[in-house]
XYZ file of C-alpha atoms in Angstrom:
240
model
C -67.434 -52.808 38.919
C -70.807 -52.428 37.174
C -71.790 -49.629 34.801
C -73.196 -47.466 37.572
C -69.953 -47.833 39.518
C -67.944 -47.025 36.392
C -69.936 -43.833 35.851
C -69.189 -42.769 39.424
C -65.516 -43.581 39.062
C -63.392 -45.512 41.517
C -61.644 -44.899 44.845
C -58.178 -46.364 45.123
C -55.640 -47.511 47.683
C -51.960 -47.778 46.719
C -49.234 -49.733 48.490
C -45.710 -49.130 47.172
C -46.209 -45.545 45.984
C -42.576 -44.571 46.668
C -41.167 -47.167 44.251
C -40.515 -46.940 40.523
C -43.888 -48.265 39.351
C -45.796 -46.993 42.373
C -44.697 -43.379 41.957
C -45.688 -43.450 38.272
C -48.988 -45.053 39.247
C -49.707 -42.352 41.806
C -49.131 -39.603 39.225
C -51.437 -41.295 36.742
C -54.181 -41.909 39.298
C -54.125 -38.281 40.392
C -54.465 -37.229 36.761
C -57.213 -39.758 35.972
C -60.652 -38.115 36.176
C -62.256 -41.539 36.741
C -60.253 -41.935 39.942
C -62.161 -39.950 42.542
C -59.851 -40.499 45.541
C -56.386 -41.924 46.197
C -55.246 -43.228 49.580
C -51.550 -44.054 49.833
C -50.071 -46.240 52.567
C -46.326 -45.733 52.959
C -43.649 -46.750 55.440
C -41.847 -43.428 55.215
C -43.140 -39.903 54.498
C -44.029 -39.317 50.875
C -41.924 -36.607 49.272
C -44.106 -33.840 47.800
C -43.728 -33.443 44.048
C -45.070 -31.000 41.459
C -47.410 -33.772 40.262
C -49.176 -33.739 43.641
C -49.894 -30.025 43.674
C -53.562 -29.219 43.409
C -54.685 -32.698 44.436
C -54.959 -32.114 48.167
C -58.648 -33.028 48.244
C -58.080 -36.162 46.205
C -54.955 -37.544 47.906
C -54.679 -38.991 51.424
C -51.291 -40.182 52.672
C -51.074 -42.613 55.586
C -47.637 -43.284 57.081
C -47.410 -46.424 59.181
C -45.568 -49.646 59.919
C -46.864 -52.150 57.366
C -46.886 -54.837 60.048
C -49.847 -52.894 61.455
C -51.618 -52.523 58.129
C -55.129 -53.274 59.407
C -54.809 -50.636 62.106
C -53.415 -48.048 59.678
C -56.296 -48.609 57.247
C -59.067 -48.313 59.822
C -61.957 -46.404 58.302
C -60.527 -46.425 54.757
C -63.162 -47.187 52.111
C -61.999 -47.995 48.584
C -63.106 -50.274 45.770
C -59.806 -50.649 43.880
C -56.574 -51.740 45.561
C -53.147 -51.476 43.928
C -49.984 -53.210 45.118
C -46.745 -52.027 43.500
C -44.583 -53.041 46.433
C -41.229 -54.645 45.734
C -37.621 -54.728 46.841
C -34.374 -56.621 46.269
C -32.552 -59.068 48.526
C -29.651 -56.601 48.707
C -31.904 -53.769 49.849
C -33.992 -55.964 52.160
C -30.892 -57.482 53.752
C -31.875 -61.157 53.601
C -34.119 -63.616 51.825
C -36.404 -63.657 54.857
C -36.802 -59.863 54.792
C -37.372 -59.980 51.040
C -40.219 -62.482 51.521
C -41.892 -60.145 54.000
C -41.945 -57.254 51.515
C -42.657 -59.131 48.289
C -44.906 -61.859 49.671
C -46.360 -61.260 53.123
C -47.315 -57.591 52.687
C -49.076 -58.123 49.329
C -50.945 -61.078 50.865
C -51.938 -59.019 53.921
C -53.203 -56.279 51.607
C -55.193 -58.832 49.609
C -56.790 -60.137 52.793
C -57.683 -56.582 53.803
C -59.124 -55.893 50.328
C -61.357 -58.953 50.459
C -62.489 -58.337 54.035
C -63.409 -54.727 53.253
C -65.307 -55.320 50.021
C -62.840 -54.040 47.419
C -63.960 -55.082 43.940
C -60.495 -55.111 42.334
C -56.978 -56.004 43.437
C -54.242 -55.088 40.951
C -50.714 -56.268 41.730
C -47.266 -56.129 40.134
C -45.534 -59.502 40.011
C -42.685 -60.396 37.622
C -41.962 -62.242 34.424
C -41.127 -65.853 35.232
C -43.160 -65.964 38.440
C -43.583 -69.618 39.370
C -44.145 -71.107 42.811
C -42.163 -74.202 41.740
C -39.195 -72.288 40.332
C -35.665 -73.059 41.506
C -34.930 -69.320 41.315
C -35.733 -67.714 44.672
C -37.068 -64.429 43.265
C -39.377 -66.128 40.762
C -40.527 -68.617 43.403
C -41.534 -65.889 45.857
C -43.443 -64.025 43.156
C -45.134 -67.272 42.161
C -46.105 -67.997 45.765
C -47.570 -64.527 46.032
C -49.662 -65.033 42.896
C -50.866 -68.472 44.035
C -51.926 -67.294 47.480
C -53.767 -64.282 46.095
C -55.548 -66.475 43.552
C -56.632 -68.909 46.272
C -58.144 -66.009 48.219
C -61.108 -65.743 45.868
C -60.862 -61.989 45.392
C -63.740 -60.668 43.255
C -61.354 -59.438 40.565
C -57.587 -60.059 40.609
C -55.261 -58.552 37.996
C -51.615 -59.703 37.963
C -48.971 -57.893 35.900
C -45.730 -59.688 35.026
C -43.294 -57.097 33.665
C -39.768 -57.816 32.515
C -36.857 -55.587 33.550
C -38.235 -52.190 34.565
C -36.937 -48.980 33.046
C -37.146 -45.613 34.771
C -35.369 -43.322 37.182
C -34.867 -44.834 40.634
C -33.548 -43.190 43.771
C -31.096 -46.037 44.310
C -28.510 -47.222 41.773
C -29.048 -50.657 40.205
C -26.274 -51.668 37.815
C -28.350 -54.133 35.796
C -31.174 -51.673 35.235
C -28.766 -48.846 34.393
C -27.149 -51.053 31.748
C -30.569 -51.986 30.373
C -31.538 -48.325 30.025
C -28.357 -47.592 28.071
C -28.780 -50.661 25.869
C -32.538 -50.344 25.476
C -32.493 -48.937 21.887
C -30.244 -51.801 20.764
C -32.308 -54.388 22.639
C -35.465 -53.233 20.865
C -33.760 -53.888 17.527
C -32.403 -57.296 18.507
C -35.290 -58.625 20.595
C -37.814 -59.408 17.883
C -40.061 -62.375 17.199
C -40.224 -64.714 20.193
C -37.671 -62.564 22.044
C -39.985 -59.557 21.931
C -41.716 -60.663 25.141
C -38.460 -60.184 27.096
C -37.951 -56.540 26.193
C -37.460 -54.162 29.153
C -40.563 -52.126 29.917
C -41.021 -48.575 31.121
C -42.423 -48.303 34.642
C -44.877 -45.729 33.306
C -46.282 -48.378 30.928
C -46.791 -50.812 33.814
C -48.594 -48.075 35.741
C -50.723 -47.246 32.693
C -51.778 -50.885 32.376
C -52.763 -50.919 36.055
C -54.906 -47.819 35.565
C -56.594 -49.399 32.557
C -57.435 -52.438 34.671
C -59.040 -50.120 37.209
C -61.012 -48.235 34.572
C -62.389 -51.325 32.832
C -65.871 -52.498 33.724
C -66.175 -55.872 35.421
C -65.689 -58.688 32.912
C -68.350 -60.940 34.488
C -71.601 -59.911 36.110
C -72.640 -63.258 37.579
C -70.653 -63.020 40.777
C -67.806 -65.265 39.632
C -64.279 -64.406 40.724
C -61.934 -63.249 37.965
C -58.163 -63.651 37.719
C -56.355 -62.102 34.772
C -52.606 -62.266 34.146
C -50.829 -59.812 31.856
C -47.465 -60.944 30.521
C -44.759 -58.491 29.549
C -45.725 -58.224 25.877
C -49.266 -57.212 26.874
C -47.778 -54.490 29.075
C -45.303 -53.202 26.483
C -48.243 -52.871 24.086
C -49.359 -50.035 26.365
C -46.247 -48.109 25.347
C -47.124 -48.558 21.691
C -50.711 -47.417 22.270
C -49.468 -44.263 23.969
């Protein structure tokens, strides 16, 4: 995004807006004066919330089967694409179904973004993402990062948060325990352990918005890939 584009603001597309990070991201984009329009692609109807009131002209919600993503996004014009999509094997039902949500859909969105001239693709991955990992979850996230990087997107921003904190619709025992223990963990996880601290979903969303707001780092046409580890994301909480 050049300076002229920055002065005009940006138009965004969000995939995963019903999730923990995605819902926080949607609220922040609606409140961001630099974001001129938000298109949300969801698999199920988006529940209206007080944060959406008054943004009818700014927000467009598309409900569709994500397997027909290209068809659902016909005519959509944006310059910044966000992917906050994610699930668990338990919720997905199998490793194969998990791969579809956490790998194939983000890749399909990246392909759409490149084909339709989006200048930025901003995606949530995970701490420990590694395509060669023996841990299935980390391996899938690593594969997703590798395939997006190989795409040659103009500007790719990858966020690798640790355990996410925030209020979810579904109950997750590990995350509930982390929320309760979070004050103690902050005291104990210092020095080299600081990078593993749980992070608020709102901080991840805030970092994504900052990536969208920033002017393009290179003006010579080169592709850019930037990775933000958990400590860079938790710094957003401190700044706020």
